[in-house]
Amino acid sequence: MIRKCLFPVAGYGTRFLPATKAMAKEILPILDKPLVQYGVEEALEAGLTDIAFVTGRTKRAIEDHFDINYELEDQIRGTAKEAMLSGVRELIEKCTFSYTRQIQMKGLGHAILTGRPLIGYEPFAVVLADDLCFGDTAGHGVLRQMVELYAKHQCSIVAIEEVPRDQTSSYGVIAGVPIDDRLIRVTDMVEKPKPEDAPSNLAIIGRYILTPDIFEIIENTPPGRNGEVQITDALLRQAKEGRVLGYKFRGQRFDCGSVEGFVEATNYCFETFYKKQ
Ligand code: G1P
């Protein structure tokens, strides 16, 4: 049973400068909702109610977003605007939020290890909020699909997606043995390989389920690509023991860490949700 979801949010968001000079990239809105709220909604929908943030300087707005703003809420009480806060209100009521700071940016693996005191020794999910995901037609989110898989397989799971070959250097890339249409037992994984070195075109996207032994593995993982401690390298150790699955999720994902993906996500949400309101 998975209850906890870790959000590494300490990254600088340099691809969105100057917008992210003084503001968290996770607070950038797709329409009227911050990216990070979509991620927490996806976690709650998957039954994960313990939300843990690995945060950093300039990220205070995330904590404030998942809190009550008494003055503002007093101002709009009894008006139509009150309803605009009902979504985030529900998250605040149903979830608990905890925070720890990553003092130095030493990579995603290091960020996840920094979250260890908030997770303890139990399986947990990781969401990279700038990958915005929408689930299948039945409305099941990507994390929910992965939590259901975990119940059956009890091992680490990474969400994967086919990407054009020339984009492999932006992702962790896996190779493995198919189990069924959507599941692969991972045998190899490489962080941000050049297209000619990539073991496939199956890219890891920002949704993970990790078993807690990953923390000890990360502790013993030396810096890899870009001199950073990579979760991909740590997961490879589990994969070598047959303990990692790649899951071709049902649904859609937008790379909101890039301006193009951000605009695509905005258009998608406008067409799919906003116009239908
Ligand atoms: C991280 C991971 C990478 C993964 C990607 C998904 O990279 O290191 O393996 O494919 O997230 O978004 P980042 O985008 O933070 O550079």
Short mmCIF file of C-alpha atoms and ligand atoms in Angstrom, two decimals:
data_model
loop_
_atom_site.label_atom_id
_atom_site.label_comp_id
_atom_site.label_asym_id
_atom_site.label_seq_id
_atom_site.Cartn_x
_atom_site.Cartn_y
_atom_site.Cartn_z
CA MET A 1 0.00 0.00 0.00
CA ILE A 2 1.51 3.31 -1.08
CA ARG A 3 0.60 6.48 0.80
CA LYS A 4 3.45 8.85 0.14
CA CYS A 5 4.36 10.95 -2.85
CA LEU A 6 7.59 12.89 -3.15
CA PHE A 7 7.87 16.06 -5.22
CA PRO A 8 11.43 17.17 -5.90
CA VAL A 9 10.92 20.89 -6.54
CA ALA A 10 14.26 22.47 -5.67
CA GLY A 11 15.48 22.81 -9.30
CA TYR A 12 16.19 26.28 -10.64
CA GLY A 13 13.96 26.07 -13.72
CA THR A 14 16.55 27.85 -15.83
CA ARG A 15 14.72 27.05 -19.05
CA PHE A 16 12.05 29.51 -17.94
CA LEU A 17 14.23 32.47 -17.03
CA PRO A 18 13.51 35.27 -16.41
CA ALA A 19 10.10 34.01 -15.17
CA THR A 20 11.78 31.73 -12.64
CA LYS A 21 14.32 34.23 -11.32
CA ALA A 22 12.38 34.89 -8.12
CA MET A 23 9.52 32.41 -8.49
CA ALA A 24 9.16 28.63 -8.40
CA LYS A 25 8.68 27.11 -11.86
CA GLU A 26 6.13 24.75 -10.28
CA ILE A 27 3.89 27.74 -9.57
CA LEU A 28 3.71 28.72 -13.26
CA PRO A 29 0.06 28.20 -14.20
CA ILE A 30 -1.44 26.13 -16.98
CA LEU A 31 -4.53 28.31 -17.45
CA ASP A 32 -5.42 29.28 -13.89
CA LYS A 33 -3.86 26.43 -11.93
CA PRO A 34 -0.20 26.05 -10.89
CA LEU A 35 1.63 23.06 -12.36
CA VAL A 36 2.29 21.63 -8.92
CA GLN A 37 -1.42 21.55 -8.10
CA TYR A 38 -2.07 19.29 -11.09
CA GLY A 39 0.61 16.96 -9.71
CA VAL A 40 -0.87 16.85 -6.21
CA GLU A 41 -4.33 16.25 -7.66
CA GLU A 42 -2.93 13.28 -9.58
CA ALA A 43 -1.37 11.94 -6.37
CA LEU A 44 -4.59 12.25 -4.40
CA GLU A 45 -6.53 10.55 -7.19
CA ALA A 46 -4.08 7.65 -6.83
CA GLY A 47 -4.84 7.48 -3.10
CA LEU A 48 -1.58 9.12 -2.03
CA THR A 49 -2.32 11.57 0.74
CA ASP A 50 1.11 12.15 2.33
CA ILE A 51 2.68 14.77 0.11
CA ALA A 52 6.39 15.43 0.66
CA PHE A 53 8.32 18.24 -1.00
CA VAL A 54 12.05 18.49 -1.40
CA THR A 55 12.17 22.21 -1.74
CA GLY A 56 14.70 25.03 -1.87
CA ARG A 57 15.30 28.76 -1.85
CA THR A 58 12.77 30.84 -3.87
CA LYS A 59 10.18 28.06 -3.48
CA ARG A 60 8.19 29.41 -0.57
CA ALA A 61 5.16 30.04 -2.76
CA ILE A 62 4.61 26.26 -2.95
CA GLU A 63 4.14 26.05 0.81
CA ASP A 64 1.85 29.06 0.77
CA HIS A 65 -0.22 27.58 -2.04
CA PHE A 66 -1.07 24.52 0.06
CA ASP A 67 -2.14 26.60 3.02
CA ILE A 68 -5.02 28.89 3.90
CA ASN A 69 -4.73 32.57 2.99
CA TYR A 70 -7.07 33.99 5.63
CA GLU A 71 -7.12 37.57 4.40
CA LEU A 72 -7.86 36.65 0.79
CA GLU A 73 -10.42 34.03 1.72
CA ASP A 74 -12.17 36.44 4.04
CA GLN A 75 -12.38 38.99 1.19
CA ILE A 76 -14.03 36.61 -1.27
CA ARG A 77 -16.28 34.76 1.20
CA GLY A 78 -19.85 34.59 -0.05
CA THR A 79 -18.90 35.61 -3.59
CA ALA A 80 -18.73 33.49 -6.75
CA LYS A 81 -14.95 33.61 -6.53
CA GLU A 82 -14.94 31.33 -3.50
CA ALA A 83 -15.53 28.35 -5.81
CA MET A 84 -12.24 29.05 -7.57
CA LEU A 85 -10.40 27.87 -4.48
CA SER A 86 -12.47 24.71 -3.94
CA GLY A 87 -9.95 22.47 -5.76
CA VAL A 88 -6.96 23.48 -3.70
CA ARG A 89 -9.14 23.51 -0.57
CA GLU A 90 -9.95 19.86 -1.13
CA LEU A 91 -6.25 19.02 -1.40
CA ILE A 92 -5.49 20.88 1.83
CA GLU A 93 -8.27 19.01 3.62
CA LYS A 94 -7.46 15.54 2.33
CA CYS A 95 -3.64 15.60 2.22
CA THR A 96 -0.83 16.34 4.63
CA PHE A 97 2.14 18.34 3.38
CA SER A 98 5.70 18.13 4.62
CA TYR A 99 8.81 19.88 3.42
CA THR A 100 12.54 19.54 3.61
CA ARG A 101 15.16 21.65 1.89
CA GLN A 102 17.77 20.53 -0.56
CA ILE A 103 20.70 22.78 0.24
CA GLN A 104 22.77 21.99 -2.86
CA MET A 105 21.51 20.87 -6.27
CA LYS A 106 23.34 17.61 -6.88
CA GLY A 107 20.89 15.88 -9.19
CA LEU A 108 17.53 14.10 -9.06
CA GLY A 109 18.95 11.09 -7.21
CA HIS A 110 20.35 13.38 -4.56
CA ALA A 111 17.02 15.25 -4.33
CA ILE A 112 15.16 11.98 -3.76
CA LEU A 113 17.68 10.93 -1.10
CA THR A 114 17.14 14.31 0.59
CA GLY A 115 13.49 13.33 0.96
CA ARG A 116 14.31 10.17 2.88
CA PRO A 117 13.42 11.55 6.34
CA LEU A 118 9.94 12.42 5.01
CA ILE A 119 9.40 8.99 3.45
CA GLY A 120 10.94 6.59 5.95
CA TYR A 121 11.12 2.95 4.91
CA GLU A 122 8.14 2.33 2.69
CA PRO A 123 7.43 2.31 -1.06
CA PHE A 124 6.61 5.74 -2.44
CA ALA A 125 5.82 7.63 -5.63
CA VAL A 126 7.82 10.45 -7.18
CA VAL A 127 6.26 13.15 -9.33
CA LEU A 128 8.25 15.61 -11.42
CA ALA A 129 5.67 18.37 -11.63
CA ASP A 130 6.90 19.81 -14.91
CA ASP A 131 5.80 16.62 -16.64
CA LEU A 132 2.07 17.29 -16.73
CA CYS A 133 0.11 14.07 -17.18
CA PHE A 134 -3.51 13.36 -17.95
CA GLY A 135 -4.81 9.82 -17.63
CA ASP A 136 -6.91 7.50 -19.75
CA THR A 137 -10.42 8.08 -21.05
CA ALA A 138 -11.92 6.59 -17.88
CA GLY A 139 -10.18 9.39 -16.01
CA HIS A 140 -7.60 7.21 -14.29
CA GLY A 141 -4.43 9.22 -13.81
CA VAL A 142 -0.97 7.92 -14.59
CA LEU A 143 0.00 7.54 -10.94
CA ARG A 144 -3.18 5.64 -10.19
CA GLN A 145 -2.38 3.21 -12.99
CA MET A 146 1.12 2.76 -11.55
CA VAL A 147 -0.08 2.28 -7.97
CA GLU A 148 -2.42 -0.47 -9.22
CA LEU A 149 0.52 -2.13 -10.96
CA TYR A 150 2.64 -1.88 -7.84
CA ALA A 151 -0.02 -3.76 -5.87
CA LYS A 152 0.48 -6.66 -8.27
CA HIS A 153 4.24 -6.58 -8.88
CA GLN A 154 5.73 -5.04 -5.68
CA CYS A 155 8.78 -3.54 -7.38
CA SER A 156 9.97 -0.18 -8.69
CA ILE A 157 8.11 1.14 -11.75
CA VAL A 158 9.00 3.94 -14.17
CA ALA A 159 6.51 5.52 -16.57
CA ILE A 160 7.81 5.38 -20.12
CA GLU A 161 6.92 6.88 -23.47
CA GLU A 162 8.29 6.52 -26.99
CA VAL A 163 10.13 9.64 -28.09
CA PRO A 164 11.76 10.55 -31.42
CA ARG A 165 15.31 9.18 -31.53
CA ASP A 166 16.83 12.65 -31.72
CA GLN A 167 15.36 13.48 -28.30
CA THR A 168 16.92 10.68 -26.24
CA SER A 169 19.51 13.05 -24.79
CA SER A 170 16.76 14.81 -22.82
CA TYR A 171 15.68 11.69 -20.92
CA GLY A 172 16.59 8.58 -19.04
CA VAL A 173 16.18 5.81 -21.63
CA ILE A 174 15.43 2.14 -20.91
CA ALA A 175 15.74 -1.22 -22.62
CA GLY A 176 14.12 -4.45 -21.51
CA VAL A 177 12.02 -7.51 -22.14
CA PRO A 178 8.30 -7.10 -22.88
CA ILE A 179 5.90 -8.70 -20.40
CA ASP A 180 2.76 -7.53 -22.18
CA ASP A 181 1.61 -4.65 -24.42
CA ARG A 182 2.37 -2.03 -21.82
CA LEU A 183 4.85 -3.57 -19.40
CA ILE A 184 8.56 -4.14 -19.83
CA ARG A 185 10.99 -5.74 -17.43
CA VAL A 186 13.86 -3.26 -17.53
CA THR A 187 17.34 -4.66 -18.15
CA ASP A 188 19.22 -1.47 -19.00
CA MET A 189 18.82 2.24 -18.44
CA VAL A 190 20.99 5.18 -19.43
CA GLU A 191 20.67 8.81 -18.42
CA LYS A 192 20.41 11.23 -21.34
CA PRO A 193 22.22 9.17 -23.99
CA LYS A 194 23.10 10.52 -27.41
CA PRO A 195 20.77 8.98 -30.03
CA GLU A 196 23.55 6.68 -31.25
CA ASP A 197 24.19 5.40 -27.71
CA ALA A 198 20.53 5.06 -26.66
CA PRO A 199 19.42 1.46 -25.94
CA SER A 200 15.94 2.28 -27.37
CA ASN A 201 13.62 5.24 -27.83
CA LEU A 202 11.66 4.50 -24.65
CA ALA A 203 12.08 7.52 -22.40
CA ILE A 204 11.38 7.72 -18.69
CA ILE A 205 8.92 10.46 -17.86
CA GLY A 206 8.48 12.08 -14.47
CA ARG A 207 6.45 9.43 -12.64
CA TYR A 208 8.13 6.76 -10.55
CA ILE A 209 7.20 4.21 -7.92
CA LEU A 210 10.27 3.34 -5.85
CA THR A 211 10.90 0.66 -3.28
CA PRO A 212 12.62 2.05 -0.18
CA ASP A 213 15.90 0.18 -0.64
CA ILE A 214 16.52 2.80 -3.36
CA PHE A 215 17.78 5.21 -0.67
CA GLU A 216 20.70 3.02 0.29
CA ILE A 217 21.46 2.43 -3.39
CA ILE A 218 21.47 6.18 -4.09
CA GLU A 219 23.88 6.68 -1.18
CA ASN A 220 26.28 4.37 -2.98
CA THR A 221 25.71 5.78 -6.47
CA PRO A 222 28.53 8.01 -7.72
CA PRO A 223 27.76 11.17 -9.72
CA GLY A 224 26.96 10.33 -13.35
CA ARG A 225 25.70 12.42 -16.28
CA ASN A 226 26.45 16.15 -15.77
CA GLY A 227 28.32 15.31 -12.55
CA GLU A 228 24.98 14.75 -10.80
CA VAL A 229 23.70 11.81 -8.76
CA GLN A 230 21.13 10.29 -11.13
CA ILE A 231 18.07 8.28 -10.09
CA THR A 232 18.46 6.45 -13.42
CA ASP A 233 21.85 5.06 -12.31
CA ALA A 234 20.45 3.96 -8.95
CA LEU A 235 17.47 2.27 -10.60
CA LEU A 236 19.81 0.41 -12.94
CA ARG A 237 21.13 -1.44 -9.90
CA GLN A 238 17.61 -2.64 -9.10
CA ALA A 239 17.00 -3.39 -12.78
CA LYS A 240 20.03 -5.68 -12.87
CA GLU A 241 18.21 -7.76 -10.26
CA GLY A 242 15.01 -7.75 -12.34
CA ARG A 243 13.28 -5.38 -9.94
CA VAL A 244 12.24 -2.51 -12.23
CA LEU A 245 9.27 -2.36 -14.61
CA GLY A 246 8.76 0.17 -17.40
CA TYR A 247 5.11 1.07 -17.94
CA LYS A 248 3.72 2.56 -21.14
CA PHE A 249 1.02 4.57 -19.43
CA ARG A 250 -2.42 5.28 -20.82
CA GLY A 251 -2.92 8.98 -21.29
CA GLN A 252 -1.01 12.06 -22.34
CA ARG A 253 2.04 13.86 -21.06
CA PHE A 254 3.29 17.36 -21.70
CA ASP A 255 6.85 18.49 -21.05
CA CYS A 256 6.06 21.73 -19.28
CA GLY A 257 9.76 22.22 -18.57
CA SER A 258 10.01 23.49 -22.15
CA VAL A 259 8.23 26.50 -23.61
CA GLU A 260 6.81 24.39 -26.48
CA GLY A 261 5.40 21.75 -24.12
CA PHE A 262 4.03 24.41 -21.84
CA VAL A 263 2.13 26.07 -24.69
CA GLU A 264 0.84 22.68 -25.93
CA ALA A 265 -0.40 21.85 -22.42
CA THR A 266 -2.07 25.23 -22.16
CA ASN A 267 -3.88 24.75 -25.46
CA TYR A 268 -4.87 21.19 -24.54
CA CYS A 269 -6.33 22.28 -21.19
CA PHE A 270 -8.10 25.23 -22.77
CA GLU A 271 -9.79 22.97 -25.33
CA THR A 272 -10.44 20.03 -23.01
CA PHE A 273 -11.42 21.61 -19.69
CA TYR A 274 -11.86 25.33 -19.88
CA LYS A 275 -14.17 25.69 -22.86
CA LYS A 276 -16.38 22.91 -21.49
CA GLN A 277 -16.93 24.63 -18.15
C1 G1P B 1 14.83 13.80 -15.21
C2 G1P B 1 15.50 12.43 -15.17
C3 G1P B 1 15.34 11.74 -16.51
C4 G1P B 1 13.88 11.68 -16.90
C5 G1P B 1 13.27 13.09 -16.88
C6 G1P B 1 11.77 13.03 -17.10
O1 G1P B 1 15.57 14.64 -16.07
O2 G1P B 1 16.85 12.59 -14.82
O3 G1P B 1 15.87 10.43 -16.43
O4 G1P B 1 13.76 11.11 -18.18
O5 G1P B 1 13.48 13.74 -15.62
O6 G1P B 1 11.22 14.31 -17.21
P1 G1P B 1 15.39 16.25 -16.09
O7 G1P B 1 14.23 16.52 -17.02
O8 G1P B 1 15.10 16.68 -14.70
O9 G1P B 1 16.68 16.80 -16.62
#
